């Protein structure tokens, strides 16, 4: 069995310290020693190394009467890198720019024109949100199947101006790495990190909105399928009508809670029968608007259909889940590159 080289051990320790600083905020050297279990000389060396690399800085002191090296608080240099998350819909483009700590520093929302040069429009919207900040990574959420092998759409998605090579064109215009991901998959990322699915490594997100779909997370990993089509539950046909047509937000408004819950439970049952995720989260406009009441009704009907115990929960992500998932995805990529 191979043992870690000194360089590898230093890299592992550095990343451990950086992740703790991201999670808990500024910490003193004694606090870092306590949380990491590393020795005093090792923590002293890594703090010096991270400061020299422009990743960590002194942000203040801990305690009113304490002074000196032990009292210094060390924090991430927030401006070390910036990322952008993009929610690209059929009518609008919404952008959030965040620093490396995940703090929002810029936003932009623009309506899509009828016949846009889409790559140019996205580039200008991202640039408006970023201002004079250089970007490290951009993640875009959009409808449609994204082929995991090359990161482009498998087929059209109805967004005006979309065409082959869109991601490559945006990447060329911005001059930074650009990631394209299905929008429901990104909503699931946000749900897993900050929402109802926190602490659940296996769950399905049912997205109930103007469009209908699902995202699958198993063993803590987002599952896309061979062609990016995992979770396309909207195509499921029940009694001659697709699930998308029967529960999309326009149809949902015309239904009573009992009937809507019954329709949703049938789709959830299909996912539970195959995957046994243990948790189903209801997201999108309908899932959020109806909240725990709808989740409870769906849970009752699903329990009558399936022998597999399954909790049905309403989404608890605050704000735009797709946009938040895009920012988190971009941050993961940027931090891996910059932090090691």
Short mmCIF file of C-alpha atoms in Angstrom, two decimals:
data_model
loop_
_atom_site.label_atom_id
_atom_site.label_comp_id
_atom_site.label_asym_id
_atom_site.label_seq_id
_atom_site.Cartn_x
_atom_site.Cartn_y
_atom_site.Cartn_z
CA UNK A 1 0.00 0.00 0.00
CA UNK A 2 1.35 3.42 -0.95
CA UNK A 3 1.94 5.96 1.81
CA UNK A 4 1.39 9.69 1.44
CA UNK A 5 4.40 11.72 0.41
CA UNK A 6 5.23 14.85 2.46
CA UNK A 7 3.86 17.01 -0.37
CA UNK A 8 0.61 15.04 -0.46
CA UNK A 9 0.26 15.20 3.32
CA UNK A 10 0.72 18.98 3.22
CA UNK A 11 -1.92 19.28 0.48
CA UNK A 12 -4.39 17.17 2.48
CA UNK A 13 -3.80 19.22 5.64
CA UNK A 14 -4.14 22.50 3.75
CA UNK A 15 -7.46 21.47 2.23
CA UNK A 16 -8.73 20.26 5.60
CA UNK A 17 -7.94 23.64 7.16
CA UNK A 18 -9.46 25.58 4.26
CA UNK A 19 -12.68 23.55 4.40
CA UNK A 20 -12.95 24.22 8.14
CA UNK A 21 -12.46 27.94 7.58
CA UNK A 22 -15.19 27.89 4.93
CA UNK A 23 -17.56 25.97 7.16
CA UNK A 24 -16.95 27.71 10.48
CA UNK A 25 -15.58 31.11 9.57
CA UNK A 26 -12.40 32.66 10.98
CA UNK A 27 -10.51 30.45 13.45
CA UNK A 28 -7.43 30.81 15.62
CA UNK A 29 -4.42 28.51 15.29
CA UNK A 30 -5.34 26.74 18.57
CA UNK A 31 -8.86 26.18 17.22
CA UNK A 32 -7.45 24.74 14.01
CA UNK A 33 -5.25 22.41 16.03
CA UNK A 34 -8.21 21.25 18.09
CA UNK A 35 -10.45 20.68 15.05
CA UNK A 36 -7.85 18.99 12.85
CA UNK A 37 -5.88 17.08 15.47
CA UNK A 38 -2.67 18.36 13.89
CA UNK A 39 0.39 19.38 15.88
CA UNK A 40 1.32 22.96 16.71
CA UNK A 41 4.27 23.07 14.24
CA UNK A 42 2.14 21.53 11.45
CA UNK A 43 -0.66 24.09 11.90
CA UNK A 44 1.86 26.92 12.12
CA UNK A 45 3.48 25.78 8.87
CA UNK A 46 0.18 25.38 7.01
CA UNK A 47 -1.12 28.79 8.13
CA UNK A 48 2.11 30.42 6.92
CA UNK A 49 1.90 28.49 3.65
CA UNK A 50 -1.73 29.45 3.04
CA UNK A 51 -1.04 33.10 3.80
CA UNK A 52 1.90 33.15 1.40
CA UNK A 53 -0.38 31.60 -1.24
CA UNK A 54 -2.93 34.38 -0.84
CA UNK A 55 -5.63 32.01 0.43
CA UNK A 56 -5.80 32.99 4.11
CA UNK A 57 -5.43 36.30 5.93
CA UNK A 58 -5.60 37.62 9.49
CA UNK A 59 -9.11 38.94 10.03
CA UNK A 60 -8.92 40.05 13.66
CA UNK A 61 -8.31 38.74 17.16
CA UNK A 62 -10.28 36.44 19.42
CA UNK A 63 -11.20 37.71 22.89
CA UNK A 64 -11.23 41.21 24.32
CA UNK A 65 -8.11 40.95 26.44
CA UNK A 66 -6.04 38.43 24.47
CA UNK A 67 -3.23 39.52 22.22
CA UNK A 68 -0.50 37.82 20.24
CA UNK A 69 -0.24 34.92 17.74
CA UNK A 70 -2.64 32.63 19.64
CA UNK A 71 -5.41 35.21 19.48
CA UNK A 72 -5.18 35.91 15.75
CA UNK A 73 -8.18 34.90 13.71
CA UNK A 74 -7.47 33.49 10.26
CA UNK A 75 -10.06 33.56 7.49
CA UNK A 76 -10.37 32.80 3.80
CA UNK A 77 -9.41 35.62 1.43
CA UNK A 78 -12.91 36.06 0.02
CA UNK A 79 -11.82 37.89 -3.11
CA UNK A 80 -9.30 35.21 -4.09
CA UNK A 81 -11.75 34.02 -6.76
CA UNK A 82 -15.29 34.64 -7.99
CA UNK A 83 -17.80 32.37 -9.70
CA UNK A 84 -21.12 32.86 -11.47
CA UNK A 85 -24.28 30.76 -11.41
CA UNK A 86 -26.76 31.19 -14.26
CA UNK A 87 -30.43 30.18 -14.39
CA UNK A 88 -31.25 30.19 -18.11
CA UNK A 89 -34.97 29.85 -18.70
CA UNK A 90 -37.15 30.17 -21.80
CA UNK A 91 -37.98 33.79 -20.94
CA UNK A 92 -35.27 35.10 -18.60
CA UNK A 93 -31.63 34.89 -17.63
CA UNK A 94 -30.77 35.28 -13.95
CA UNK A 95 -27.18 35.47 -12.70
CA UNK A 96 -25.60 35.42 -9.24
CA UNK A 97 -21.89 36.10 -8.72
CA UNK A 98 -20.28 34.90 -5.48
CA UNK A 99 -16.82 35.12 -3.95
CA UNK A 100 -14.90 31.99 -2.99
CA UNK A 101 -16.65 31.87 0.41
CA UNK A 102 -20.04 31.72 -1.31
CA UNK A 103 -21.09 35.27 -0.42
CA UNK A 104 -23.15 36.96 -3.14
CA UNK A 105 -21.40 40.02 -4.56
CA UNK A 106 -23.38 40.68 -7.75
CA UNK A 107 -26.66 39.84 -9.48
CA UNK A 108 -28.43 40.48 -12.78
CA UNK A 109 -31.82 39.53 -14.23
CA UNK A 110 -32.79 40.15 -17.85
CA UNK A 111 -35.68 39.12 -20.07
CA UNK A 112 -34.71 37.19 -23.18
CA UNK A 113 -35.49 38.96 -26.45
CA UNK A 114 -37.56 37.08 -29.01
CA UNK A 115 -34.64 36.20 -31.30
CA UNK A 116 -31.45 36.60 -29.26
CA UNK A 117 -27.84 35.85 -30.02
CA UNK A 118 -28.06 33.65 -26.95
CA UNK A 119 -24.36 33.18 -26.23
CA UNK A 120 -23.74 36.93 -26.50
CA UNK A 121 -26.78 37.68 -24.35
CA UNK A 122 -25.67 35.28 -21.61
CA UNK A 123 -22.11 36.65 -21.74
CA UNK A 124 -23.30 40.25 -21.36
CA UNK A 125 -25.65 39.35 -18.49
CA UNK A 126 -22.89 37.48 -16.65
CA UNK A 127 -20.53 40.40 -17.22
CA UNK A 128 -23.12 42.85 -15.88
CA UNK A 129 -23.44 40.81 -12.68
CA UNK A 130 -19.67 40.39 -12.30
CA UNK A 131 -18.79 44.05 -12.85
CA UNK A 132 -15.02 44.42 -12.73
CA UNK A 133 -14.50 41.05 -10.99
CA UNK A 134 -12.66 38.34 -12.92
CA UNK A 135 -14.49 35.04 -12.90
CA UNK A 136 -12.97 31.65 -12.27
CA UNK A 137 -15.89 29.35 -13.23
CA UNK A 138 -19.44 29.70 -14.56
CA UNK A 139 -22.19 27.10 -14.12
CA UNK A 140 -25.38 27.31 -16.19
CA UNK A 141 -28.65 25.57 -15.40
CA UNK A 142 -31.07 25.07 -18.29
CA UNK A 143 -33.92 22.77 -19.32
CA UNK A 144 -33.09 19.62 -21.26
CA UNK A 145 -30.87 16.55 -21.25
CA UNK A 146 -27.19 17.41 -20.84
CA UNK A 147 -24.89 14.69 -22.16
CA UNK A 148 -22.39 14.03 -19.32
CA UNK A 149 -19.68 13.06 -21.83
CA UNK A 150 -19.36 16.42 -23.60
CA UNK A 151 -21.51 18.80 -21.56
CA UNK A 152 -23.85 19.91 -24.34
CA UNK A 153 -27.59 19.35 -24.80
CA UNK A 154 -28.73 16.08 -26.37
CA UNK A 155 -31.64 17.87 -28.08
CA UNK A 156 -33.29 21.28 -28.24
CA UNK A 157 -34.91 22.71 -25.12
CA UNK A 158 -37.14 25.52 -26.36
CA UNK A 159 -34.88 28.34 -25.13
CA UNK A 160 -34.83 31.03 -27.87
CA UNK A 161 -31.54 31.16 -29.74
CA UNK A 162 -30.15 27.86 -28.40
CA UNK A 163 -28.09 25.93 -30.94
CA UNK A 164 -25.30 23.36 -31.22
CA UNK A 165 -22.05 24.42 -29.58
CA UNK A 166 -23.73 26.92 -27.23
CA UNK A 167 -21.57 26.03 -24.23
CA UNK A 168 -18.38 26.19 -26.29
CA UNK A 169 -19.37 29.64 -27.59
CA UNK A 170 -20.11 31.00 -24.09
CA UNK A 171 -16.84 29.54 -22.87
CA UNK A 172 -14.99 31.27 -25.69
CA UNK A 173 -16.68 34.60 -24.99
CA UNK A 174 -16.09 34.54 -21.22
CA UNK A 175 -12.64 32.94 -21.37
CA UNK A 176 -13.29 30.74 -18.32
CA UNK A 177 -14.52 27.18 -17.68
CA UNK A 178 -18.29 26.91 -18.26
CA UNK A 179 -20.38 24.03 -16.95
CA UNK A 180 -23.85 23.23 -18.30
CA UNK A 181 -26.21 21.20 -16.09
CA UNK A 182 -29.90 20.30 -16.19
CA UNK A 183 -31.77 22.82 -14.07
CA UNK A 184 -33.57 20.24 -11.90
CA UNK A 185 -30.25 18.54 -11.15
CA UNK A 186 -28.92 21.86 -9.89
CA UNK A 187 -32.01 22.35 -7.73
CA UNK A 188 -31.24 18.94 -6.19
CA UNK A 189 -27.69 20.08 -5.42
CA UNK A 190 -29.12 23.03 -3.48
CA UNK A 191 -31.69 20.82 -1.75
CA UNK A 192 -28.94 18.43 -0.65
CA UNK A 193 -26.66 21.16 0.68
CA UNK A 194 -29.10 23.65 2.20
CA UNK A 195 -32.65 22.29 1.99
CA UNK A 196 -34.96 19.47 3.00
CA UNK A 197 -32.55 16.74 1.83
CA UNK A 198 -29.67 17.80 4.08
CA UNK A 199 -28.32 14.69 5.77
CA UNK A 200 -29.96 12.36 3.20
CA UNK A 201 -27.51 10.74 0.81
CA UNK A 202 -30.36 9.06 -1.09
CA UNK A 203 -33.32 11.10 -2.32
CA UNK A 204 -35.40 12.06 -5.34
CA UNK A 205 -36.42 15.64 -6.07
CA UNK A 206 -39.73 15.92 -7.93
CA UNK A 207 -39.76 19.28 -9.71
CA UNK A 208 -43.33 20.58 -10.07
CA UNK A 209 -43.31 23.81 -12.02
CA UNK A 210 -44.14 25.08 -15.51
CA UNK A 211 -41.92 22.15 -16.49
CA UNK A 212 -41.92 18.85 -14.62
CA UNK A 213 -38.99 16.54 -13.97
CA UNK A 214 -36.95 14.81 -11.31
CA UNK A 215 -33.38 14.57 -10.07
CA UNK A 216 -31.82 11.51 -8.49
CA UNK A 217 -29.17 11.54 -5.76
CA UNK A 218 -27.82 8.17 -4.57
CA UNK A 219 -24.94 7.61 -2.15
CA UNK A 220 -24.55 11.37 -2.00
CA UNK A 221 -23.92 11.66 -5.74
CA UNK A 222 -26.07 13.24 -8.43
CA UNK A 223 -26.97 10.54 -10.98
CA UNK A 224 -27.37 11.68 -14.59
CA UNK A 225 -27.64 8.42 -16.52
CA UNK A 226 -25.78 7.43 -19.69
CA UNK A 227 -27.19 10.29 -21.78
CA UNK A 228 -28.22 12.73 -19.05
CA UNK A 229 -31.81 11.49 -19.06
CA UNK A 230 -32.08 10.18 -15.50
CA UNK A 231 -35.17 11.61 -13.82
CA UNK A 232 -37.18 12.60 -16.91
CA UNK A 233 -40.36 11.60 -15.10
CA UNK A 234 -42.42 14.20 -16.96
CA UNK A 235 -42.58 11.83 -19.93
CA UNK A 236 -44.27 9.09 -17.88
CA UNK A 237 -47.74 8.45 -19.27
CA UNK A 238 -50.67 7.68 -16.99
CA UNK A 239 -54.14 7.04 -18.45
CA UNK A 240 -53.09 8.53 -21.78
CA UNK A 241 -51.69 11.75 -20.31
CA UNK A 242 -48.07 12.52 -19.52
CA UNK A 243 -47.16 13.34 -15.95
CA UNK A 244 -45.94 16.74 -17.13
CA UNK A 245 -49.32 17.61 -18.63
CA UNK A 246 -51.23 16.37 -15.60
CA UNK A 247 -49.36 18.27 -12.85
CA UNK A 248 -47.59 21.23 -14.51
CA UNK A 249 -48.37 24.45 -12.67
CA UNK A 250 -51.19 25.44 -15.04
CA UNK A 251 -52.99 22.13 -14.51
CA UNK A 252 -52.16 22.01 -10.79
CA UNK A 253 -54.03 25.26 -10.16
CA UNK A 254 -57.24 23.64 -11.42
CA UNK A 255 -56.98 20.59 -9.16
CA UNK A 256 -58.01 20.06 -5.57
CA UNK A 257 -55.33 18.99 -3.12
CA UNK A 258 -56.49 15.37 -2.98
CA UNK A 259 -56.47 14.86 -6.75
CA UNK A 260 -53.14 16.64 -7.21
CA UNK A 261 -51.57 14.54 -4.44
CA UNK A 262 -52.84 11.37 -6.06
CA UNK A 263 -51.26 12.24 -9.40
CA UNK A 264 -47.95 13.17 -7.81
CA UNK A 265 -47.96 9.98 -5.73
CA UNK A 266 -48.16 7.86 -8.89
CA UNK A 267 -44.97 9.45 -10.25
CA UNK A 268 -43.27 9.22 -6.87
CA UNK A 269 -44.26 5.55 -6.71
CA UNK A 270 -42.51 4.89 -10.03
CA UNK A 271 -39.29 6.42 -8.68
CA UNK A 272 -39.56 4.69 -5.31
CA UNK A 273 -40.25 1.28 -6.87
CA UNK A 274 -37.05 1.43 -8.90
CA UNK A 275 -34.71 3.40 -6.63
CA UNK A 276 -36.00 3.10 -3.03
CA UNK A 277 -34.52 6.51 -2.15
CA UNK A 278 -36.12 6.81 1.29
CA UNK A 279 -36.85 10.51 0.73
CA UNK A 280 -38.86 12.32 -1.94
CA UNK A 281 -38.70 16.13 -1.97
CA UNK A 282 -41.38 18.20 -3.72
CA UNK A 283 -39.84 21.29 -5.33
CA UNK A 284 -40.70 23.89 -7.94
CA UNK A 285 -43.54 26.40 -7.69
CA UNK A 286 -46.19 23.83 -6.78
CA UNK A 287 -44.09 21.91 -4.28
CA UNK A 288 -43.07 25.09 -2.48
CA UNK A 289 -46.47 26.81 -2.60
CA UNK A 290 -48.41 23.86 -1.21
CA UNK A 291 -45.64 23.01 1.27
CA UNK A 292 -46.11 20.50 4.06
CA UNK A 293 -49.82 20.09 3.35
CA UNK A 294 -49.24 18.66 -0.12
CA UNK A 295 -46.22 16.67 1.05
CA UNK A 296 -48.35 15.07 3.76
CA UNK A 297 -51.11 14.11 1.31
CA UNK A 298 -48.60 12.66 -1.17
CA UNK A 299 -46.90 10.76 1.63
CA UNK A 300 -50.21 9.15 2.66
CA UNK A 301 -50.99 8.00 -0.88
CA UNK A 302 -47.46 6.85 -1.55
CA UNK A 303 -47.51 4.85 1.67
CA UNK A 304 -50.63 3.04 0.47
CA UNK A 305 -48.93 2.18 -2.84
CA UNK A 306 -45.41 1.25 -1.79
CA UNK A 307 -44.08 -1.10 0.90
CA UNK A 308 -40.78 0.86 0.96
CA UNK A 309 -40.84 3.45 3.79
CA UNK A 310 -40.47 6.87 2.17
CA UNK A 311 -40.58 10.34 3.67
CA UNK A 312 -42.17 13.00 1.46
CA UNK A 313 -40.93 16.51 2.23
CA UNK A 314 -41.55 19.98 0.84
CA UNK A 315 -38.54 21.91 -0.46
CA UNK A 316 -37.00 24.26 2.09
CA UNK A 317 -34.43 25.97 -0.13
CA UNK A 318 -34.88 29.73 0.22
CA UNK A 319 -35.07 31.59 -3.07
CA UNK A 320 -34.09 30.26 -6.49
CA UNK A 321 -32.93 26.66 -5.99
CA UNK A 322 -31.63 26.32 -9.56
CA UNK A 323 -29.49 29.44 -9.23
CA UNK A 324 -28.18 28.36 -5.83
CA UNK A 325 -27.27 24.93 -7.20
CA UNK A 326 -25.44 26.56 -10.09
CA UNK A 327 -23.38 28.73 -7.71
CA UNK A 328 -22.58 25.73 -5.50
CA UNK A 329 -21.50 23.70 -8.53
CA UNK A 330 -19.24 26.50 -9.77
CA UNK A 331 -17.78 26.92 -6.28
CA UNK A 332 -16.97 23.21 -6.04
CA UNK A 333 -14.99 23.41 -9.29
CA UNK A 334 -13.21 26.65 -8.37
CA UNK A 335 -12.29 25.48 -4.87
CA UNK A 336 -10.90 22.19 -6.16
CA UNK A 337 -8.69 24.09 -8.58
CA UNK A 338 -7.57 26.81 -6.19
CA UNK A 339 -7.47 24.94 -2.88
CA UNK A 340 -6.17 21.66 -4.28
#
